[in-house]
CSV table of N, CA and C in Angstrom, one decimal:
chain,number,residue,atom,x,y,z
A,25,UNK,N,0.9,-1.2,0.0
A,25,UNK,CA,0.0,0.0,0.0
A,25,UNK,C,0.9,1.2,0.0
A,26,UNK,N,0.6,2.2,-1.0
A,26,UNK,CA,1.6,3.4,-0.9
A,26,UNK,C,1.2,4.3,0.3
A,27,UNK,N,2.2,5.1,0.4
A,27,UNK,CA,2.2,6.0,1.7
A,27,UNK,C,0.9,6.8,1.7
A,28,UNK,N,0.5,7.4,0.6
A,28,UNK,CA,-0.7,8.3,0.5
A,28,UNK,C,-1.9,7.5,1.0
A,29,UNK,N,-2.1,6.3,0.3
A,29,UNK,CA,-3.3,5.5,0.6
A,29,UNK,C,-3.3,5.0,2.2
A,30,UNK,N,-2.1,4.7,2.6
A,30,UNK,CA,-2.0,4.3,4.1
A,30,UNK,C,-2.3,5.4,4.9
A,31,UNK,N,-2.0,6.6,4.7
A,31,UNK,CA,-2.3,7.8,5.5
A,31,UNK,C,-3.8,8.1,5.4
A,32,UNK,N,-4.3,8.0,4.2
A,32,UNK,CA,-5.8,8.2,4.0
A,32,UNK,C,-6.6,7.1,4.8
A,33,UNK,N,-6.2,5.9,4.8
A,33,UNK,CA,-6.9,4.9,5.5
A,33,UNK,C,-6.8,5.1,6.9
A,34,UNK,N,-5.6,5.5,7.5
A,34,UNK,CA,-5.6,5.9,8.8
A,34,UNK,C,-6.5,7.0,9.3
A,35,UNK,N,-6.6,8.1,8.4
A,35,UNK,CA,-7.4,9.2,8.7
A,35,UNK,C,-9.0,8.7,8.6
A,36,UNK,N,-9.3,7.9,7.7
A,36,UNK,CA,-10.7,7.4,7.7
A,36,UNK,C,-11.0,6.5,8.9
A,37,UNK,N,-10.0,5.8,9.5
A,37,UNK,CA,-10.3,5.1,10.7
A,37,UNK,C,-10.5,6.1,11.8
A,38,UNK,N,-9.8,7.1,11.9
A,38,UNK,CA,-10.0,8.1,12.9
A,38,UNK,C,-11.4,8.8,12.8
A,39,UNK,N,-11.8,8.9,11.6
A,39,UNK,CA,-13.1,9.5,11.5
A,39,UNK,C,-14.2,8.6,12.0
A,40,UNK,N,-14.1,7.3,11.7
A,40,UNK,CA,-15.0,6.3,12.2
A,40,UNK,C,-14.9,6.3,13.7
A,41,UNK,N,-13.8,6.3,14.3
A,41,UNK,CA,-13.7,6.2,15.8
A,41,UNK,C,-14.4,7.6,16.3
A,42,UNK,N,-14.1,8.7,15.7
A,42,UNK,CA,-14.7,9.9,16.2
A,42,UNK,C,-16.3,9.8,16.1
A,43,UNK,N,-16.8,9.2,15.0
A,43,UNK,CA,-18.2,9.1,14.8
A,43,UNK,C,-18.7,8.1,16.0
A,44,UNK,N,-18.1,7.1,16.3
A,44,UNK,CA,-18.5,6.1,17.4
A,44,UNK,C,-18.5,6.9,18.7
A,45,UNK,N,-17.6,7.8,19.0
A,45,UNK,CA,-17.5,8.5,20.3
A,45,UNK,C,-18.7,9.5,20.3
A,46,UNK,N,-19.2,10.1,19.2
A,46,UNK,CA,-20.2,11.1,19.2
A,46,UNK,C,-21.6,10.4,19.2
A,47,UNK,N,-21.7,9.1,18.9
A,47,UNK,CA,-23.0,8.5,18.8
A,47,UNK,C,-23.2,7.3,19.9
A,48,UNK,N,-24.5,7.2,20.3
A,48,UNK,CA,-24.8,6.1,21.1
A,48,UNK,C,-24.8,4.8,20.3
A,49,UNK,N,-24.3,3.7,20.9
A,49,UNK,CA,-24.2,2.5,20.1
A,49,UNK,C,-25.6,1.9,19.6
A,50,UNK,N,-26.8,2.4,20.3
A,50,UNK,CA,-28.0,1.9,19.8
A,50,UNK,C,-28.7,3.0,19.3
A,51,UNK,N,-28.0,4.0,18.6
A,51,UNK,CA,-28.6,5.2,18.0
A,51,UNK,C,-29.6,4.7,16.9
A,52,UNK,N,-30.7,5.4,16.7
A,52,UNK,CA,-31.7,5.2,15.7
A,52,UNK,C,-31.6,6.2,14.6
A,53,UNK,N,-32.2,5.8,13.4
A,53,UNK,CA,-32.2,6.8,12.3
A,53,UNK,C,-33.2,6.5,11.3
A,54,UNK,N,-33.7,7.5,10.6
A,54,UNK,CA,-34.4,7.4,9.4
A,54,UNK,C,-33.5,8.2,8.4
A,55,UNK,N,-33.1,7.5,7.3
A,55,UNK,CA,-32.2,8.1,6.4
A,55,UNK,C,-32.6,7.6,5.0
A,56,UNK,N,-32.4,8.4,3.9
A,56,UNK,CA,-32.7,8.0,2.6
A,56,UNK,C,-32.1,6.6,2.2
A,57,UNK,N,-30.8,6.4,2.7
A,57,UNK,CA,-30.1,5.1,2.4
A,57,UNK,C,-31.0,3.9,3.1
A,58,UNK,N,-31.8,4.2,4.1
A,58,UNK,CA,-32.5,3.0,4.9
A,58,UNK,C,-33.8,2.9,4.2
A,59,UNK,N,-34.2,3.5,3.1
A,59,UNK,CA,-35.4,3.3,2.3
A,59,UNK,C,-36.6,3.3,3.2
A,60,UNK,N,-36.7,4.3,4.1
A,60,UNK,CA,-38.0,4.4,4.9
A,60,UNK,C,-38.0,3.6,6.2
A,61,UNK,N,-37.0,2.7,6.4
A,61,UNK,CA,-36.9,1.9,7.6
A,61,UNK,C,-36.2,2.6,8.8
A,62,UNK,N,-36.7,2.2,10.0
A,62,UNK,CA,-36.1,2.8,11.2
A,62,UNK,C,-34.9,1.8,11.4
A,63,UNK,N,-33.7,2.4,11.5
A,63,UNK,CA,-32.5,1.6,11.8
A,63,UNK,C,-31.9,1.8,13.1
A,64,UNK,N,-31.5,0.8,13.8
A,64,UNK,CA,-31.0,0.9,15.1
A,64,UNK,C,-29.6,0.3,15.2
A,65,UNK,N,-28.6,1.1,15.8
A,65,UNK,CA,-27.3,0.6,15.9
A,65,UNK,C,-26.4,1.2,15.0
A,66,UNK,N,-25.0,0.8,15.0
A,66,UNK,CA,-24.0,1.4,14.2
A,66,UNK,C,-23.6,0.6,12.9
A,67,UNK,N,-24.1,-0.6,12.8
A,67,UNK,CA,-23.7,-1.5,11.8
A,67,UNK,C,-24.1,-0.9,10.3
A,68,UNK,N,-25.2,-0.4,10.4
A,68,UNK,CA,-25.7,0.2,9.1
A,68,UNK,C,-24.8,1.3,8.7
A,69,UNK,N,-24.3,2.2,9.5
A,69,UNK,CA,-23.3,3.4,9.2
A,69,UNK,C,-21.9,2.7,8.9
A,70,UNK,N,-21.6,1.8,9.6
A,70,UNK,CA,-20.1,1.2,9.4
A,70,UNK,C,-20.0,0.7,8.0
A,71,UNK,N,-21.1,0.1,7.5
A,71,UNK,CA,-21.1,-0.3,6.0
A,71,UNK,C,-20.6,0.8,5.2
A,72,UNK,N,-21.2,2.0,5.3
A,72,UNK,CA,-20.9,3.0,4.4
A,72,UNK,C,-19.4,3.5,4.6
A,73,UNK,N,-19.0,3.5,5.9
A,73,UNK,CA,-17.6,4.0,6.2
A,73,UNK,C,-16.7,3.0,5.5
A,74,UNK,N,-17.0,1.7,5.6
A,74,UNK,CA,-16.0,0.7,5.3
A,74,UNK,C,-16.0,0.6,3.7
A,75,UNK,N,-17.0,1.0,3.0
A,75,UNK,CA,-17.1,0.8,1.6
A,75,UNK,C,-16.9,2.1,0.9
A,76,UNK,N,-16.5,3.2,1.5
A,76,UNK,CA,-16.4,4.4,0.8
A,76,UNK,C,-15.1,5.2,1.3
A,77,UNK,N,-14.3,4.5,2.1
A,77,UNK,CA,-13.2,5.3,2.8
A,77,UNK,C,-11.9,5.3,1.9
A,78,UNK,N,-12.1,6.1,0.7
A,78,UNK,CA,-10.9,6.4,-0.1
A,78,UNK,C,-10.4,5.2,-1.0
A,79,UNK,N,-11.3,4.3,-1.3
A,79,UNK,CA,-10.9,3.2,-2.1
A,79,UNK,C,-10.4,3.7,-3.4
A,80,UNK,N,-10.9,4.6,-4.0
A,80,UNK,CA,-10.5,5.1,-5.3
A,80,UNK,C,-9.9,6.6,-5.1
A,81,UNK,N,-9.6,7.0,-3.9
A,81,UNK,CA,-9.0,8.3,-3.8
A,81,UNK,C,-9.9,9.2,-3.0
A,82,UNK,N,-9.5,10.3,-2.5
A,82,UNK,CA,-10.3,11.2,-1.7
A,82,UNK,C,-11.4,11.9,-2.5
A,83,UNK,N,-12.4,12.2,-1.9
A,83,UNK,CA,-13.5,12.8,-2.6
A,83,UNK,C,-13.3,14.4,-2.3
A,84,UNK,N,-13.6,15.1,-3.4
A,84,UNK,CA,-13.5,16.5,-3.3
A,84,UNK,C,-14.9,17.0,-3.0
A,85,UNK,N,-15.2,17.4,-1.7
A,85,UNK,CA,-16.5,18.0,-1.3
A,85,UNK,C,-16.3,18.8,-0.1
A,86,UNK,N,-17.3,19.7,0.0
A,86,UNK,CA,-17.4,20.6,1.2
A,86,UNK,C,-18.9,20.5,1.7
A,87,UNK,N,-19.0,20.4,3.0
A,87,UNK,CA,-20.4,20.4,3.7
A,87,UNK,C,-20.6,21.6,4.5
A,88,UNK,N,-21.7,22.2,4.4
A,88,UNK,CA,-22.1,23.5,5.1
A,88,UNK,C,-23.5,23.1,5.8
A,89,UNK,N,-23.5,23.5,7.1
A,89,UNK,CA,-24.7,23.5,7.8
A,89,UNK,C,-25.5,24.8,7.7
A,90,UNK,N,-26.7,24.8,7.2
A,90,UNK,CA,-27.4,26.1,7.0
A,90,UNK,C,-28.6,26.2,8.0
A,91,UNK,N,-28.8,27.4,8.5
A,91,UNK,CA,-29.9,27.7,9.4
A,91,UNK,C,-30.2,26.7,10.6
A,92,UNK,N,-29.1,26.5,11.3
A,92,UNK,CA,-29.3,25.6,12.4
A,92,UNK,C,-30.2,26.1,13.6
A,93,UNK,N,-31.0,25.4,14.0
A,93,UNK,CA,-32.0,25.7,15.1
A,93,UNK,C,-31.9,24.6,16.2
A,94,UNK,N,-31.5,25.1,17.4
A,94,UNK,CA,-31.2,24.3,18.6
A,94,UNK,C,-32.4,24.4,19.6
A,95,UNK,N,-32.9,23.3,20.0
A,95,UNK,CA,-34.0,23.3,21.1
A,95,UNK,C,-33.4,22.5,22.3
A,96,UNK,N,-33.2,23.2,23.3
A,96,UNK,CA,-32.7,22.5,24.6
A,96,UNK,C,-33.9,21.9,25.3
A,97,UNK,N,-33.7,20.6,25.7
A,97,UNK,CA,-34.8,19.9,26.3
A,97,UNK,C,-34.3,19.6,27.8
A,98,UNK,N,-34.3,20.6,28.6
A,98,UNK,CA,-33.9,20.4,30.0
A,98,UNK,C,-32.3,20.4,30.0
A,99,UNK,N,-31.8,19.8,30.9
A,99,UNK,CA,-30.3,19.9,31.1
A,99,UNK,C,-29.6,18.7,30.4
A,100,UNK,N,-30.4,17.8,29.9
A,100,UNK,CA,-29.7,16.5,29.4
A,100,UNK,C,-30.2,16.2,28.0
A,101,UNK,N,-30.9,17.1,27.3
A,101,UNK,CA,-31.4,16.8,26.0
A,101,UNK,C,-31.3,18.0,25.1
A,102,UNK,N,-31.1,17.8,23.8
A,102,UNK,CA,-31.1,18.8,22.8
A,102,UNK,C,-31.5,18.3,21.4
A,103,UNK,N,-32.1,19.1,20.7
A,103,UNK,CA,-32.5,18.7,19.3
A,103,UNK,C,-32.0,19.8,18.4
A,104,UNK,N,-31.3,19.5,17.4
A,104,UNK,CA,-30.8,20.5,16.3
A,104,UNK,C,-31.3,20.0,14.9
A,105,UNK,N,-32.0,21.0,14.3
A,105,UNK,CA,-32.5,20.9,12.9
A,105,UNK,C,-31.7,21.8,12.0
A,106,UNK,N,-31.4,21.3,10.8
A,106,UNK,CA,-30.7,22.2,9.9
A,106,UNK,C,-30.7,21.7,8.4
A,107,UNK,N,-30.2,22.4,7.5
A,107,UNK,CA,-30.0,22.0,6.1
A,107,UNK,C,-28.5,21.7,6.0
A,108,UNK,N,-28.3,20.5,5.3
A,108,UNK,CA,-27.0,20.1,5.0
A,108,UNK,C,-26.8,20.3,3.5
A,109,UNK,N,-25.9,21.2,3.2
A,109,UNK,CA,-25.6,21.5,1.8
A,109,UNK,C,-24.2,20.9,1.5
A,110,UNK,N,-24.1,20.0,0.6
A,110,UNK,CA,-22.9,19.4,0.1
A,110,UNK,C,-22.6,19.8,-1.3
A,111,UNK,N,-21.3,20.5,-1.4
A,111,UNK,CA,-20.9,20.8,-2.7
A,111,UNK,C,-19.8,19.9,-3.1
A,112,UNK,N,-19.8,19.5,-4.4
A,112,UNK,CA,-18.8,18.5,-4.9
A,112,UNK,C,-18.6,18.6,-6.3
A,113,UNK,N,-17.4,18.0,-6.8
A,113,UNK,CA,-17.1,18.1,-8.2
A,113,UNK,C,-17.5,16.7,-8.7
A,114,UNK,N,-18.3,16.6,-9.8
A,114,UNK,CA,-18.8,15.4,-10.4
A,114,UNK,C,-17.7,14.8,-11.2
A,115,UNK,N,-18.1,13.7,-11.8
A,115,UNK,CA,-17.0,12.9,-12.6
A,115,UNK,C,-16.7,13.6,-13.9
A,116,UNK,N,-17.6,14.6,-14.4
A,116,UNK,CA,-17.3,15.4,-15.5
A,116,UNK,C,-16.5,16.7,-15.2
A,117,UNK,N,-16.1,16.9,-13.8
A,117,UNK,CA,-15.4,18.0,-13.5
A,117,UNK,C,-16.2,19.3,-13.2
A,118,UNK,N,-17.6,19.1,-13.2
A,118,UNK,CA,-18.5,20.2,-12.9
A,118,UNK,C,-18.8,20.3,-11.4
A,119,UNK,N,-18.9,21.5,-10.9
A,119,UNK,CA,-19.3,21.7,-9.5
A,119,UNK,C,-20.8,21.5,-9.4
A,120,UNK,N,-21.2,20.8,-8.3
A,120,UNK,CA,-22.6,20.5,-8.1
A,120,UNK,C,-22.9,20.6,-6.5
A,121,UNK,N,-24.2,20.7,-6.3
A,121,UNK,CA,-24.6,20.7,-5.0
A,121,UNK,C,-25.8,19.8,-4.6
A,122,UNK,N,-25.9,19.2,-3.4
A,122,UNK,CA,-26.9,18.4,-3.0
A,122,UNK,C,-27.4,18.9,-1.7
A,123,UNK,N,-28.6,18.8,-1.3
A,123,UNK,CA,-29.1,19.2,-0.1
A,123,UNK,C,-29.9,18.1,0.7
A,124,UNK,N,-29.9,18.2,2.0
A,124,UNK,CA,-30.6,17.3,2.8
A,124,UNK,C,-31.1,18.0,4.0
A,125,UNK,N,-32.2,17.7,4.6
A,125,UNK,CA,-32.8,18.3,5.8
A,125,UNK,C,-32.5,17.3,6.9
A,126,UNK,N,-31.9,17.7,8.0
A,126,UNK,CA,-31.5,16.8,9.2
A,126,UNK,C,-32.0,17.3,10.4
A,127,UNK,N,-32.4,16.4,11.2
A,127,UNK,CA,-32.6,16.6,12.6
A,127,UNK,C,-31.9,15.6,13.5
A,128,UNK,N,-31.2,16.1,14.5
A,128,UNK,CA,-30.4,15.2,15.4
A,128,UNK,C,-30.9,15.4,16.8
A,129,UNK,N,-31.0,14.4,17.5
A,129,UNK,CA,-31.4,14.4,19.0
A,129,UNK,C,-30.2,14.0,19.8
A,130,UNK,N,-29.8,14.8,20.7
A,130,UNK,CA,-28.6,14.5,21.5
A,130,UNK,C,-29.0,14.3,22.9
A,131,UNK,N,-28.3,13.5,23.7
A,131,UNK,CA,-28.5,13.3,25.1
A,131,UNK,C,-27.2,13.4,25.9
A,132,UNK,N,-27.2,14.1,26.9
A,132,UNK,CA,-26.0,14.2,27.9
A,132,UNK,C,-26.0,13.0,28.7
A,133,UNK,N,-24.8,12.3,28.6
A,133,UNK,CA,-24.6,11.1,29.4
A,133,UNK,C,-23.5,11.2,30.3
A,134,UNK,N,-23.6,10.7,31.6
A,134,UNK,CA,-22.5,10.8,32.5
A,134,UNK,C,-21.3,10.0,32.0
A,135,UNK,N,-20.2,10.7,32.0
A,135,UNK,CA,-18.9,10.1,31.6
A,135,UNK,C,-18.7,10.2,30.1
A,136,UNK,N,-19.7,10.5,29.3
A,136,UNK,CA,-19.5,10.5,27.8
A,136,UNK,C,-19.7,11.8,27.3
A,137,UNK,N,-20.4,12.7,28.0
A,137,UNK,CA,-20.9,14.0,27.4
A,137,UNK,C,-22.1,13.9,26.5
A,138,UNK,N,-22.1,14.8,25.5
A,138,UNK,CA,-23.2,14.7,24.6
A,138,UNK,C,-23.1,13.6,23.6
A,139,UNK,N,-24.1,12.8,23.3
A,139,UNK,CA,-24.0,11.7,22.3
A,139,UNK,C,-25.4,11.8,21.5
A,140,UNK,N,-25.3,11.5,20.2
A,140,UNK,CA,-26.3,11.5,19.3
A,140,UNK,C,-27.1,10.2,19.5
A,141,UNK,N,-28.5,10.3,19.7
A,141,UNK,CA,-29.3,9.2,20.0
A,141,UNK,C,-30.2,8.9,18.8
A,142,UNK,N,-30.4,9.9,18.0
A,142,UNK,CA,-31.4,9.8,16.9
A,142,UNK,C,-31.1,10.7,15.7
A,143,UNK,N,-31.2,10.4,14.5
A,143,UNK,CA,-31.0,11.2,13.3
A,143,UNK,C,-32.2,10.9,12.3
A,144,UNK,N,-32.7,12.0,11.8
A,144,UNK,CA,-33.8,11.9,10.8
A,144,UNK,C,-33.3,12.8,9.7
A,145,UNK,N,-33.1,12.2,8.5
A,145,UNK,CA,-32.6,12.9,7.3
A,145,UNK,C,-33.6,12.7,6.1
A,146,UNK,N,-33.9,13.7,5.5
A,146,UNK,CA,-34.6,13.6,4.2
A,146,UNK,C,-33.8,14.3,3.1
A,147,UNK,N,-34.1,14.0,1.8
A,147,UNK,CA,-33.3,14.7,0.7
A,147,UNK,C,-32.3,13.7,0.3
A,148,UNK,N,-31.1,14.3,-0.1
A,148,UNK,CA,-30.0,13.6,-0.6
A,148,UNK,C,-29.4,12.7,0.4
A,149,UNK,N,-28.8,11.7,0.0
A,149,UNK,CA,-28.0,10.7,0.9
A,149,UNK,C,-27.0,11.5,1.6
A,150,UNK,N,-26.5,11.0,2.7
A,150,UNK,CA,-25.5,11.7,3.4
A,150,UNK,C,-24.1,11.7,2.9
A,151,UNK,N,-23.8,10.7,2.0
A,151,UNK,CA,-22.5,10.8,1.4
A,151,UNK,C,-22.8,11.0,-0.1
A,152,UNK,N,-21.8,11.6,-0.7
A,152,UNK,CA,-21.8,11.8,-2.2
A,152,UNK,C,-21.5,10.4,-2.9
A,153,UNK,N,-22.3,10.1,-3.8
A,153,UNK,CA,-22.1,8.8,-4.5
A,153,UNK,C,-20.7,8.8,-5.2
A,154,UNK,N,-19.9,7.7,-5.0
A,154,UNK,CA,-18.6,7.8,-5.6
A,154,UNK,C,-18.6,7.8,-7.1
A,155,UNK,N,-19.7,7.4,-7.7
A,155,UNK,CA,-19.8,7.5,-9.1
A,155,UNK,C,-19.9,8.9,-9.7
A,156,UNK,N,-20.3,9.8,-8.8
A,156,UNK,CA,-20.4,11.2,-9.2
A,156,UNK,C,-19.2,12.0,-8.9
A,157,UNK,N,-18.2,11.5,-8.2
A,157,UNK,CA,-17.1,12.2,-7.8
A,157,UNK,C,-16.0,12.2,-8.8
A,158,UNK,N,-15.2,13.3,-8.8
A,158,UNK,CA,-14.0,13.4,-9.5
A,158,UNK,C,-12.8,13.0,-8.6
A,159,UNK,N,-11.9,12.2,-9.0
A,159,UNK,CA,-10.7,11.7,-8.3
A,159,UNK,C,-9.5,12.3,-8.8
């Protein structure tokens, strides 16, 4: 494995580990990739990390959260709703954008701090399809 790919895989592994630290192991979600099904746990998300982590090179994209709205629910709960705008370069070298609407529910846990316990996303999938990306 060349040096660049090794470094990229190491960085992807850190991203997955950070994701696990931020999320409850039994987190639930409704996402476009789940085709309307309620998903519980991390295995569903791990599949996407494992199968898109730089296999064909890094993706060129930027994600911006627009109009975030936070609702505190006592001292141990919070809900944030926002628009996720993802800009990327498609396989033809053209700049494109995708939008998704997301709501995340967070719970404060002793010893762990804030963890995400539920995600609801509509619109575009969370990751840019590798077939659309320029490498």
